[in-house]
GROMACS .gro file of C-alpha atoms in nm:
model
  214
    1UNK     CA    1   1.530   0.046  -4.245
    2UNK     CA    2   1.228  -0.146  -4.384
    3UNK     CA    3   0.969  -0.324  -4.153
    4UNK     CA    4   1.075  -0.666  -4.261
    5UNK     CA    5   1.438  -0.615  -4.177
    6UNK     CA    6   1.338  -0.481  -3.841
    7UNK     CA    7   1.126  -0.758  -3.761
    8UNK     CA    8   1.412  -1.001  -3.849
    9UNK     CA    9   1.644  -0.817  -3.621
   10UNK     CA   10   1.395  -0.821  -3.345
   11UNK     CA   11   1.354  -1.202  -3.381
   12UNK     CA   12   1.738  -1.260  -3.385
   13UNK     CA   13   1.776  -1.037  -3.067
   14UNK     CA   14   1.495  -1.227  -2.896
   15UNK     CA   15   1.660  -1.569  -2.984
   16UNK     CA   16   2.003  -1.460  -2.882
   17UNK     CA   17   1.874  -1.296  -2.556
   18UNK     CA   18   1.674  -1.620  -2.468
   19UNK     CA   19   1.972  -1.828  -2.534
   20UNK     CA   20   2.186  -1.634  -2.283
   21UNK     CA   21   1.897  -1.650  -2.023
   22UNK     CA   22   1.830  -2.029  -2.074
   23UNK     CA   23   2.213  -2.107  -2.028
   24UNK     CA   24   2.243  -1.885  -1.740
   25UNK     CA   25   2.509  -1.679  -1.914
   26UNK     CA   26   2.289  -1.386  -1.779
   27UNK     CA   27   2.259  -1.502  -1.424
   28UNK     CA   28   1.932  -1.509  -1.238
   29UNK     CA   29   1.873  -1.176  -1.046
   30UNK     CA   30   2.130  -0.984  -1.255
   31UNK     CA   31   2.043  -0.619  -1.311
   32UNK     CA   32   2.112  -0.468  -1.642
   33UNK     CA   33   2.043  -0.143  -1.842
   34UNK     CA   34   1.902  -0.147  -2.189
   35UNK     CA   35   2.226  -0.007  -2.330
   36UNK     CA   36   2.400  -0.308  -2.162
   37UNK     CA   37   2.188  -0.540  -2.384
   38UNK     CA   38   2.240  -0.318  -2.687
   39UNK     CA   39   2.610  -0.357  -2.660
   40UNK     CA   40   2.585  -0.733  -2.561
   41UNK     CA   41   2.361  -0.834  -2.836
   42UNK     CA   42   2.483  -0.597  -3.116
   43UNK     CA   43   2.143  -0.487  -3.235
   44UNK     CA   44   1.973  -0.140  -3.203
   45UNK     CA   45   1.758  -0.020  -2.933
   46UNK     CA   46   1.423  -0.096  -3.111
   47UNK     CA   47   1.491  -0.472  -3.173
   48UNK     CA   48   1.644  -0.517  -2.819
   49UNK     CA   49   1.351  -0.335  -2.659
   50UNK     CA   50   1.104  -0.567  -2.852
   51UNK     CA   51   1.298  -0.873  -2.744
   52UNK     CA   52   1.304  -0.758  -2.378
   53UNK     CA   53   0.931  -0.687  -2.387
   54UNK     CA   54   0.860  -1.035  -2.526
   55UNK     CA   55   1.076  -1.205  -2.272
   56UNK     CA   56   0.922  -0.991  -1.987
   57UNK     CA   57   0.583  -1.111  -2.092
   58UNK     CA   58   0.714  -1.466  -2.059
   59UNK     CA   59   0.833  -1.396  -1.692
   60UNK     CA   60   1.211  -1.431  -1.794
   61UNK     CA   61   1.286  -1.060  -1.747
   62UNK     CA   62   1.144  -0.798  -1.500
   63UNK     CA   63   1.152  -0.428  -1.642
   64UNK     CA   64   1.170  -0.166  -1.365
   65UNK     CA   65   1.109   0.185  -1.523
   66UNK     CA   66   1.397   0.425  -1.454
   67UNK     CA   67   1.584   0.143  -1.272
   68UNK     CA   68   1.668  -0.123  -1.523
   69UNK     CA   69   1.612  -0.487  -1.639
   70UNK     CA   70   1.640  -0.777  -1.407
   71UNK     CA   71   1.691  -1.138  -1.504
   72UNK     CA   72   1.414  -1.313  -1.331
   73UNK     CA   73   1.530  -1.559  -1.050
   74UNK     CA   74   1.469  -1.933  -1.079
   75UNK     CA   75   1.228  -1.985  -0.793
   76UNK     CA   76   1.093  -2.296  -0.657
   77UNK     CA   77   0.737  -2.190  -0.611
   78UNK     CA   78   0.710  -2.041  -0.956
   79UNK     CA   79   0.867  -2.346  -1.112
   80UNK     CA   80   0.611  -2.563  -0.929
   81UNK     CA   81   0.343  -2.360  -1.120
   82UNK     CA   82   0.507  -2.388  -1.453
   83UNK     CA   83   0.539  -2.765  -1.416
   84UNK     CA   84   0.175  -2.801  -1.299
   85UNK     CA   85   0.049  -2.622  -1.613
   86UNK     CA   86   0.309  -2.794  -1.844
   87UNK     CA   87   0.203  -3.142  -1.733
   88UNK     CA   88  -0.163  -3.094  -1.822
   89UNK     CA   89  -0.114  -2.881  -2.139
   90UNK     CA   90   0.165  -3.096  -2.286
   91UNK     CA   91  -0.037  -3.417  -2.245
   92UNK     CA   92  -0.286  -3.267  -2.500
   93UNK     CA   93   0.014  -3.163  -2.729
   94UNK     CA   94   0.166  -3.499  -2.742
   95UNK     CA   95  -0.167  -3.673  -2.790
   96UNK     CA   96  -0.254  -3.448  -3.085
   97UNK     CA   97   0.095  -3.478  -3.217
   98UNK     CA   98   0.058  -3.865  -3.208
   99UNK     CA   99  -0.272  -3.838  -3.391
  100UNK     CA  100  -0.194  -3.563  -3.644
  101UNK     CA  101   0.178  -3.606  -3.745
  102UNK     CA  102   0.224  -3.662  -4.109
  103UNK     CA  103   0.454  -3.937  -4.261
  104UNK     CA  104   0.749  -3.697  -4.293
  105UNK     CA  105   0.730  -3.574  -3.935
  106UNK     CA  106   0.705  -3.941  -3.808
  107UNK     CA  107   1.023  -4.023  -4.008
  108UNK     CA  108   1.195  -3.730  -3.846
  109UNK     CA  109   1.082  -3.815  -3.506
  110UNK     CA  110   1.229  -4.176  -3.547
  111UNK     CA  111   1.558  -4.039  -3.670
  112UNK     CA  112   1.577  -3.789  -3.383
  113UNK     CA  113   1.506  -4.087  -3.129
  114UNK     CA  114   1.804  -4.262  -3.272
  115UNK     CA  115   2.021  -3.958  -3.216
  116UNK     CA  116   1.881  -3.934  -2.855
  117UNK     CA  117   1.980  -4.298  -2.812
  118UNK     CA  118   2.338  -4.217  -2.891
  119UNK     CA  119   2.373  -3.933  -2.618
  120UNK     CA  120   2.581  -4.041  -2.320
  121UNK     CA  121   2.708  -3.768  -2.105
  122UNK     CA  122   2.699  -3.480  -2.346
  123UNK     CA  123   2.456  -3.222  -2.197
  124UNK     CA  124   2.499  -2.976  -2.485
  125UNK     CA  125   2.402  -3.245  -2.739
  126UNK     CA  126   2.103  -3.339  -2.519
  127UNK     CA  127   1.979  -2.975  -2.498
  128UNK     CA  128   2.015  -2.945  -2.871
  129UNK     CA  129   1.824  -3.253  -2.954
  130UNK     CA  130   1.557  -3.166  -2.679
  131UNK     CA  131   1.493  -2.841  -2.857
  132UNK     CA  132   1.451  -3.017  -3.191
  133UNK     CA  133   1.197  -3.259  -3.034
  134UNK     CA  134   0.992  -2.964  -2.896
  135UNK     CA  135   0.994  -2.813  -3.255
  136UNK     CA  136   0.874  -3.142  -3.423
  137UNK     CA  137   0.597  -3.193  -3.165
  138UNK     CA  138   0.479  -2.831  -3.208
  139UNK     CA  139   0.466  -2.868  -3.575
  140UNK     CA  140   0.289  -3.212  -3.549
  141UNK     CA  141   0.011  -3.105  -3.289
  142UNK     CA  142  -0.161  -2.861  -3.534
  143UNK     CA  143  -0.267  -2.629  -3.264
  144UNK     CA  144  -0.092  -2.289  -3.286
  145UNK     CA  145  -0.280  -2.173  -2.962
  146UNK     CA  146  -0.146  -2.449  -2.760
  147UNK     CA  147   0.205  -2.403  -2.908
  148UNK     CA  148   0.204  -2.036  -2.800
  149UNK     CA  149   0.077  -2.123  -2.456
  150UNK     CA  150   0.344  -2.380  -2.401
  151UNK     CA  151   0.629  -2.176  -2.540
  152UNK     CA  152   0.724  -1.984  -2.221
  153UNK     CA  153   0.678  -2.286  -2.016
  154UNK     CA  154   0.941  -2.475  -2.222
  155UNK     CA  155   1.180  -2.189  -2.189
  156UNK     CA  156   1.149  -2.179  -1.796
  157UNK     CA  157   1.195  -2.555  -1.789
  158UNK     CA  158   1.510  -2.533  -2.006
  159UNK     CA  159   1.649  -2.287  -1.743
  160UNK     CA  160   1.583  -2.543  -1.474
  161UNK     CA  161   1.748  -2.819  -1.679
  162UNK     CA  162   2.043  -2.605  -1.730
  163UNK     CA  163   2.066  -2.519  -1.360
  164UNK     CA  164   2.090  -2.879  -1.262
  165UNK     CA  165   2.281  -2.994  -1.568
  166UNK     CA  166   2.575  -3.109  -1.365
  167UNK     CA  167   2.343  -3.337  -1.146
  168UNK     CA  168   2.141  -3.470  -1.430
  169UNK     CA  169   2.169  -3.829  -1.559
  170UNK     CA  170   2.199  -3.708  -1.921
  171UNK     CA  171   2.158  -4.065  -2.049
  172UNK     CA  172   1.829  -4.130  -1.871
  173UNK     CA  173   1.688  -3.787  -1.977
  174UNK     CA  174   1.782  -3.868  -2.342
  175UNK     CA  175   1.616  -4.205  -2.324
  176UNK     CA  176   1.288  -4.052  -2.197
  177UNK     CA  177   1.294  -3.801  -2.473
  178UNK     CA  178   1.365  -4.088  -2.724
  179UNK     CA  179   1.081  -4.285  -2.587
  180UNK     CA  180   0.844  -3.983  -2.639
  181UNK     CA  181   0.973  -3.932  -2.994
  182UNK     CA  182   0.919  -4.287  -3.093
  183UNK     CA  183   0.565  -4.309  -2.923
  184UNK     CA  184   0.450  -4.009  -3.129
  185UNK     CA  185   0.599  -4.155  -3.435
  186UNK     CA  186   0.404  -4.473  -3.375
  187UNK     CA  187   0.084  -4.296  -3.306
  188UNK     CA  188   0.083  -4.430  -2.947
  189UNK     CA  189  -0.092  -4.156  -2.729
  190UNK     CA  190  -0.049  -4.374  -2.423
  191UNK     CA  191   0.326  -4.428  -2.473
  192UNK     CA  192   0.368  -4.057  -2.546
  193UNK     CA  193   0.193  -3.966  -2.220
  194UNK     CA  194   0.393  -4.225  -2.029
  195UNK     CA  195   0.727  -4.075  -2.166
  196UNK     CA  196   0.594  -3.712  -2.084
  197UNK     CA  197   0.523  -3.814  -1.730
  198UNK     CA  198   0.874  -3.946  -1.681
  199UNK     CA  199   1.014  -3.613  -1.817
  200UNK     CA  200   0.791  -3.398  -1.601
  201UNK     CA  201   0.875  -3.613  -1.299
  202UNK     CA  202   1.247  -3.560  -1.352
  203UNK     CA  203   1.183  -3.181  -1.370
  204UNK     CA  204   0.978  -3.203  -1.062
  205UNK     CA  205   1.274  -3.359  -0.879
  206UNK     CA  206   1.488  -3.061  -0.984
  207UNK     CA  207   1.219  -2.826  -0.846
  208UNK     CA  208   1.213  -3.014  -0.510
  209UNK     CA  209   1.592  -2.985  -0.480
  210UNK     CA  210   1.553  -2.618  -0.560
  211UNK     CA  211   1.288  -2.583  -0.285
  212UNK     CA  212   1.520  -2.750  -0.035
  213UNK     CA  213   1.774  -2.499  -0.103
  214UNK     CA  214   1.563  -2.215  -0.014
   0.00000   0.00000   0.00000
């Protein structure tokens, strides 16, 4: 098998495993063996191992030699640190995206905001559009190092969103994301920061609920 094909399989294995972790299909705390994941994902050992190593580096999996692979729990203390870092780093991202987005990306941001406006109580639709917004912001900001640093924080936050999906006002969450998309499209750094603060505050409310359950 050539290297390009192997890399493609590793990327697909990573994306599928990340999806199962984010949606809690693989429950926090679950202990697995490598062969379990090979059978579950349908890829060979090498791409699955690469995906596991990548997700372990992001803190989503814990690898224990000769014991197995554990899905990382969603812990209040760890999420507090994730949100503390994301609040600061993503402010820079949305400011730079507001400043640097080209005309095509601004059009896409406005179109995405309109789609978010139409989200009512459909959590799946919201999660899909949220991910699209993250991708547009990352493309617009023009700083690959910042994008790479934020990527694992976004994944942890998606797990938190999903954990509290039944308790979330999906319409309000979508409204905040639409506000962020429009602010970036309009080159309004202040508006983007304001919308981001609302999004992080909502995530912090989930983290506080999680802490109260501990």
